[in-house]
């Protein structure tokens, strides 16, 4: 059986790493990207290979759209060399960074960085990768619970995630002619190193999240990795243009 291939941006740590491993356990091969953490990314590759899947780590700065043409050429070359294919099956636009700053204190530089990483980057990277994505393939974008509920200090981050939710619907509409589904997953507060590990390491923040969540705790990386594997499973091909929040019922 030919394994399907998932390309995951930001796969060296956190939710991207977890998703890569969960997809590998579901018999997917993985191309993951990293920006600076090459050693960590190579460790993820070895972990995936130990599961019997093939994996590859490539450098990519999603904030630098001028690098995308060269990245796509490299992906195509690696597909041909390692898989004897000209295409891949799934794209997970996961790479990102956080910002906790009041609306009145957010700088233009911080705003531009968030737009480049979370909106402009996924917009044009997806556009450039479309010739390599199979007809009937899947695109999964990443939003945040913060695009639905409002917590002070997240205005810029939540706004660009909201933009990705609108883009997801348009992509689903325009790419449906190729049988490509496009959905967006919105994690709640998760115990990772995101935003300096605030939810994981700050007991007060963790307790606040747990108190506001129907299932009574903060989320774990496994919660999101499992959901991503489910959304990218063979049984979800009729689902498109959907925002799927995976937050344990936060602020409901």
GROMACS .gro file of C-alpha atoms in nm:
model
  252
    1UNK     CA    1   0.000   0.000   0.000
    2UNK     CA    2   0.134   0.342  -0.096
    3UNK     CA    3   0.157   0.565   0.207
    4UNK     CA    4   0.010   0.913   0.188
    5UNK     CA    5   0.245   1.202   0.261
    6UNK     CA    6   0.172   1.492   0.494
    7UNK     CA    7   0.367   1.818   0.482
    8UNK     CA    8   0.364   1.989   0.824
    9UNK     CA    9   0.507   2.335   0.885
   10UNK     CA   10   0.658   2.388   1.228
   11UNK     CA   11   0.698   2.018   1.302
   12UNK     CA   12   1.002   2.023   1.529
   13UNK     CA   13   0.813   2.084   1.855
   14UNK     CA   14   0.475   2.131   2.018
   15UNK     CA   15   0.156   2.057   1.833
   16UNK     CA   16   0.330   2.012   1.498
   17UNK     CA   17   0.558   1.743   1.640
   18UNK     CA   18   0.267   1.567   1.807
   19UNK     CA   19   0.061   1.575   1.489
   20UNK     CA   20   0.353   1.438   1.286
   21UNK     CA   21   0.394   1.142   1.520
   22UNK     CA   22   0.020   1.071   1.537
   23UNK     CA   23  -0.006   1.081   1.156
   24UNK     CA   24   0.295   0.851   1.126
   25UNK     CA   25   0.120   0.605   1.356
   26UNK     CA   26  -0.170   0.622   1.109
   27UNK     CA   27   0.061   0.508   0.829
   28UNK     CA   28   0.142   0.851   0.685
   29UNK     CA   29   0.487   0.960   0.574
   30UNK     CA   30   0.595   1.305   0.688
   31UNK     CA   31   0.775   1.608   0.552
   32UNK     CA   32   0.815   1.854   0.837
   33UNK     CA   33   0.968   2.200   0.846
   34UNK     CA   34   1.165   2.387   1.108
   35UNK     CA   35   1.303   2.740   1.127
   36UNK     CA   36   1.601   2.715   1.364
   37UNK     CA   37   1.566   2.390   1.559
   38UNK     CA   38   1.736   2.151   1.320
   39UNK     CA   39   1.851   1.906   1.589
   40UNK     CA   40   1.502   1.887   1.736
   41UNK     CA   41   1.354   1.837   1.389
   42UNK     CA   42   1.598   1.558   1.308
   43UNK     CA   43   1.507   1.391   1.638
   44UNK     CA   44   1.141   1.397   1.533
   45UNK     CA   45   1.240   1.239   1.200
   46UNK     CA   46   1.418   0.957   1.383
   47UNK     CA   47   1.116   0.904   1.608
   48UNK     CA   48   0.888   0.879   1.304
   49UNK     CA   49   1.124   0.640   1.127
   50UNK     CA   50   1.123   0.420   1.436
   51UNK     CA   51   0.748   0.386   1.380
   52UNK     CA   52   0.809   0.245   1.033
   53UNK     CA   53   0.724   0.561   0.838
   54UNK     CA   54   0.949   0.773   0.620
   55UNK     CA   55   1.021   1.131   0.721
   56UNK     CA   56   1.220   1.433   0.616
   57UNK     CA   57   1.294   1.769   0.781
   58UNK     CA   58   1.344   2.083   0.571
   59UNK     CA   59   1.425   2.439   0.681
   60UNK     CA   60   1.157   2.702   0.620
   61UNK     CA   61   1.081   3.047   0.756
   62UNK     CA   62   0.708   3.093   0.696
   63UNK     CA   63   0.748   3.466   0.763
   64UNK     CA   64   0.971   3.500   0.455
   65UNK     CA   65   0.752   3.453   0.149
   66UNK     CA   66   1.047   3.528  -0.080
   67UNK     CA   67   1.189   3.187   0.016
   68UNK     CA   68   0.882   2.989  -0.089
   69UNK     CA   69   0.976   2.929  -0.454
   70UNK     CA   70   1.306   2.767  -0.354
   71UNK     CA   71   1.129   2.564  -0.083
   72UNK     CA   72   0.875   2.428  -0.331
   73UNK     CA   73   1.156   2.328  -0.569
   74UNK     CA   74   1.326   2.142  -0.283
   75UNK     CA   75   1.003   1.965  -0.183
   76UNK     CA   76   0.949   1.854  -0.542
   77UNK     CA   77   1.306   1.726  -0.565
   78UNK     CA   78   1.277   1.534  -0.237
   79UNK     CA   79   0.944   1.382  -0.340
   80UNK     CA   80   1.099   1.253  -0.661
   81UNK     CA   81   1.417   1.128  -0.495
   82UNK     CA   82   1.279   0.972  -0.178
   83UNK     CA   83   0.927   0.873  -0.278
   84UNK     CA   84   0.943   0.854  -0.660
   85UNK     CA   85   0.641   1.084  -0.662
   86UNK     CA   86   0.561   1.432  -0.789
   87UNK     CA   87   0.298   1.511  -0.529
   88UNK     CA   88   0.195   1.492  -0.165
   89UNK     CA   89  -0.146   1.442  -0.002
   90UNK     CA   90  -0.192   1.663   0.304
   91UNK     CA   91  -0.079   2.013   0.400
   92UNK     CA   92  -0.092   2.120   0.765
   93UNK     CA   93  -0.022   2.493   0.806
   94UNK     CA   94   0.087   2.473   1.168
   95UNK     CA   95   0.397   2.693   1.213
   96UNK     CA   96   0.340   2.989   1.439
   97UNK     CA   97   0.441   3.201   1.732
   98UNK     CA   98   0.246   3.373   2.005
   99UNK     CA   99   0.218   3.730   2.128
  100UNK     CA  100   0.073   3.848   2.457
  101UNK     CA  101   0.038   4.225   2.443
  102UNK     CA  102  -0.242   4.469   2.509
  103UNK     CA  103  -0.405   4.628   2.205
  104UNK     CA  104  -0.277   4.970   2.313
  105UNK     CA  105   0.081   4.841   2.347
  106UNK     CA  106   0.110   4.619   2.036
  107UNK     CA  107   0.377   4.759   1.803
  108UNK     CA  108   0.358   4.774   1.426
  109UNK     CA  109   0.660   4.544   1.409
  110UNK     CA  110   0.487   4.284   1.627
  111UNK     CA  111   0.171   4.315   1.419
  112UNK     CA  112   0.356   4.272   1.090
  113UNK     CA  113   0.538   3.966   1.225
  114UNK     CA  114   0.212   3.800   1.323
  115UNK     CA  115   0.055   3.878   0.986
  116UNK     CA  116   0.357   3.737   0.801
  117UNK     CA  117   0.373   3.418   1.008
  118UNK     CA  118   0.005   3.341   1.058
  119UNK     CA  119  -0.167   3.484   0.750
  120UNK     CA  120   0.055   3.597   0.463
  121UNK     CA  121   0.282   3.295   0.504
  122UNK     CA  122   0.010   3.029   0.493
  123UNK     CA  123  -0.172   3.219   0.217
  124UNK     CA  124   0.117   3.222  -0.027
  125UNK     CA  125   0.286   2.899   0.082
  126UNK     CA  126  -0.036   2.711   0.015
  127UNK     CA  127  -0.069   2.888  -0.319
  128UNK     CA  128   0.285   2.789  -0.420
  129UNK     CA  129   0.242   2.427  -0.306
  130UNK     CA  130  -0.088   2.367  -0.487
  131UNK     CA  131   0.077   2.223  -0.802
  132UNK     CA  132   0.232   1.952  -0.579
  133UNK     CA  133  -0.087   1.873  -0.385
  134UNK     CA  134  -0.284   1.582  -0.525
  135UNK     CA  135  -0.639   1.625  -0.652
  136UNK     CA  136  -0.855   1.502  -0.366
  137UNK     CA  137  -0.592   1.615  -0.116
  138UNK     CA  138  -0.643   1.787   0.220
  139UNK     CA  139  -0.543   2.124   0.359
  140UNK     CA  140  -0.574   2.185   0.733
  141UNK     CA  141  -0.512   2.533   0.867
  142UNK     CA  142  -0.472   2.625   1.234
  143UNK     CA  143  -0.671   2.887   1.420
  144UNK     CA  144  -0.726   2.937   1.793
  145UNK     CA  145  -1.009   2.939   2.043
  146UNK     CA  146  -0.915   3.306   2.084
  147UNK     CA  147  -1.081   3.379   1.749
  148UNK     CA  148  -1.415   3.289   1.914
  149UNK     CA  149  -1.374   3.419   2.269
  150UNK     CA  150  -1.180   3.727   2.378
  151UNK     CA  151  -0.907   3.746   2.641
  152UNK     CA  152  -0.709   4.070   2.692
  153UNK     CA  153  -0.363   4.062   2.538
  154UNK     CA  154  -0.446   3.855   2.231
  155UNK     CA  155  -0.603   4.105   1.990
  156UNK     CA  156  -0.341   4.088   1.712
  157UNK     CA  157  -0.288   3.713   1.736
  158UNK     CA  158  -0.661   3.640   1.741
  159UNK     CA  159  -0.727   3.879   1.453
  160UNK     CA  160  -0.487   3.702   1.216
  161UNK     CA  161  -0.634   3.367   1.319
  162UNK     CA  162  -0.977   3.507   1.235
  163UNK     CA  163  -0.842   3.601   0.894
  164UNK     CA  164  -0.729   3.240   0.845
  165UNK     CA  165  -1.079   3.118   0.927
  166UNK     CA  166  -1.227   3.336   0.650
  167UNK     CA  167  -0.952   3.229   0.409
  168UNK     CA  168  -1.027   2.863   0.484
  169UNK     CA  169  -1.383   2.899   0.358
  170UNK     CA  170  -1.268   3.068   0.039
  171UNK     CA  171  -1.001   2.806  -0.022
  172UNK     CA  172  -1.258   2.531   0.026
  173UNK     CA  173  -1.489   2.698  -0.225
  174UNK     CA  174  -1.223   2.763  -0.489
  175UNK     CA  175  -1.027   2.438  -0.453
  176UNK     CA  176  -1.332   2.213  -0.436
  177UNK     CA  177  -1.320   2.170  -0.813
  178UNK     CA  178  -1.003   1.965  -0.757
  179UNK     CA  179  -1.165   1.763  -0.480
  180UNK     CA  180  -0.939   1.929  -0.222
  181UNK     CA  181  -1.093   1.977   0.122
  182UNK     CA  182  -0.990   2.270   0.339
  183UNK     CA  183  -1.070   2.290   0.709
  184UNK     CA  184  -0.931   2.475   1.010
  185UNK     CA  185  -0.870   2.343   1.360
  186UNK     CA  186  -0.894   2.579   1.656
  187UNK     CA  187  -0.713   2.451   1.966
  188UNK     CA  188  -0.797   2.586   2.307
  189UNK     CA  189  -0.534   2.650   2.573
  190UNK     CA  190  -0.274   2.372   2.550
  191UNK     CA  191   0.017   2.276   2.776
  192UNK     CA  192   0.311   2.334   2.538
  193UNK     CA  193   0.606   2.576   2.520
  194UNK     CA  194   0.386   2.813   2.314
  195UNK     CA  195   0.388   3.171   2.450
  196UNK     CA  196   0.675   3.081   2.679
  197UNK     CA  197   0.499   2.776   2.818
  198UNK     CA  198   0.245   2.996   2.997
  199UNK     CA  199  -0.037   2.739   3.017
  200UNK     CA  200   0.198   2.451   3.100
  201UNK     CA  201   0.426   2.620   3.354
  202UNK     CA  202   0.215   2.890   3.523
  203UNK     CA  203  -0.004   2.716   3.782
  204UNK     CA  204  -0.237   3.015   3.812
  205UNK     CA  205  -0.299   3.030   3.436
  206UNK     CA  206  -0.344   2.654   3.418
  207UNK     CA  207  -0.601   2.662   3.698
  208UNK     CA  208  -0.787   2.948   3.530
  209UNK     CA  209  -0.806   2.752   3.204
  210UNK     CA  210  -0.924   2.438   3.381
  211UNK     CA  211  -1.196   2.632   3.561
  212UNK     CA  212  -1.329   2.770   3.233
  213UNK     CA  213  -1.325   2.436   3.049
  214UNK     CA  214  -1.617   2.191   3.045
  215UNK     CA  215  -1.386   1.891   3.073
  216UNK     CA  216  -1.209   2.046   3.371
  217UNK     CA  217  -0.847   2.072   3.259
  218UNK     CA  218  -0.614   2.245   3.015
  219UNK     CA  219  -0.551   2.069   2.686
  220UNK     CA  220  -0.252   1.845   2.616
  221UNK     CA  221  -0.060   1.809   2.288
  222UNK     CA  222  -0.207   1.460   2.244
  223UNK     CA  223  -0.556   1.610   2.242
  224UNK     CA  224  -0.472   1.815   1.934
  225UNK     CA  225  -0.253   1.559   1.759
  226UNK     CA  226  -0.530   1.301   1.787
  227UNK     CA  227  -0.784   1.549   1.647
  228UNK     CA  228  -0.558   1.636   1.353
  229UNK     CA  229  -0.510   1.267   1.273
  230UNK     CA  230  -0.888   1.225   1.284
  231UNK     CA  231  -0.953   1.522   1.053
  232UNK     CA  232  -0.691   1.391   0.809
  233UNK     CA  233  -0.823   1.035   0.819
  234UNK     CA  234  -0.977   0.859   0.522
  235UNK     CA  235  -1.326   0.886   0.672
  236UNK     CA  236  -1.348   1.267   0.674
  237UNK     CA  237  -1.334   1.336   0.301
  238UNK     CA  238  -1.685   1.487   0.286
  239UNK     CA  239  -1.601   1.753   0.545
  240UNK     CA  240  -1.479   2.088   0.412
  241UNK     CA  241  -1.493   2.461   0.495
  242UNK     CA  242  -1.534   2.376   0.865
  243UNK     CA  243  -1.391   2.533   1.179
  244UNK     CA  244  -1.333   2.252   1.428
  245UNK     CA  245  -1.264   2.379   1.779
  246UNK     CA  246  -1.076   2.136   2.001
  247UNK     CA  247  -1.078   2.309   2.337
  248UNK     CA  248  -1.245   2.069   2.580
  249UNK     CA  249  -1.539   2.308   2.586
  250UNK     CA  250  -1.361   2.628   2.688
  251UNK     CA  251  -1.587   2.927   2.754
  252UNK     CA  252  -1.908   2.760   2.639
   0.00000   0.00000   0.00000
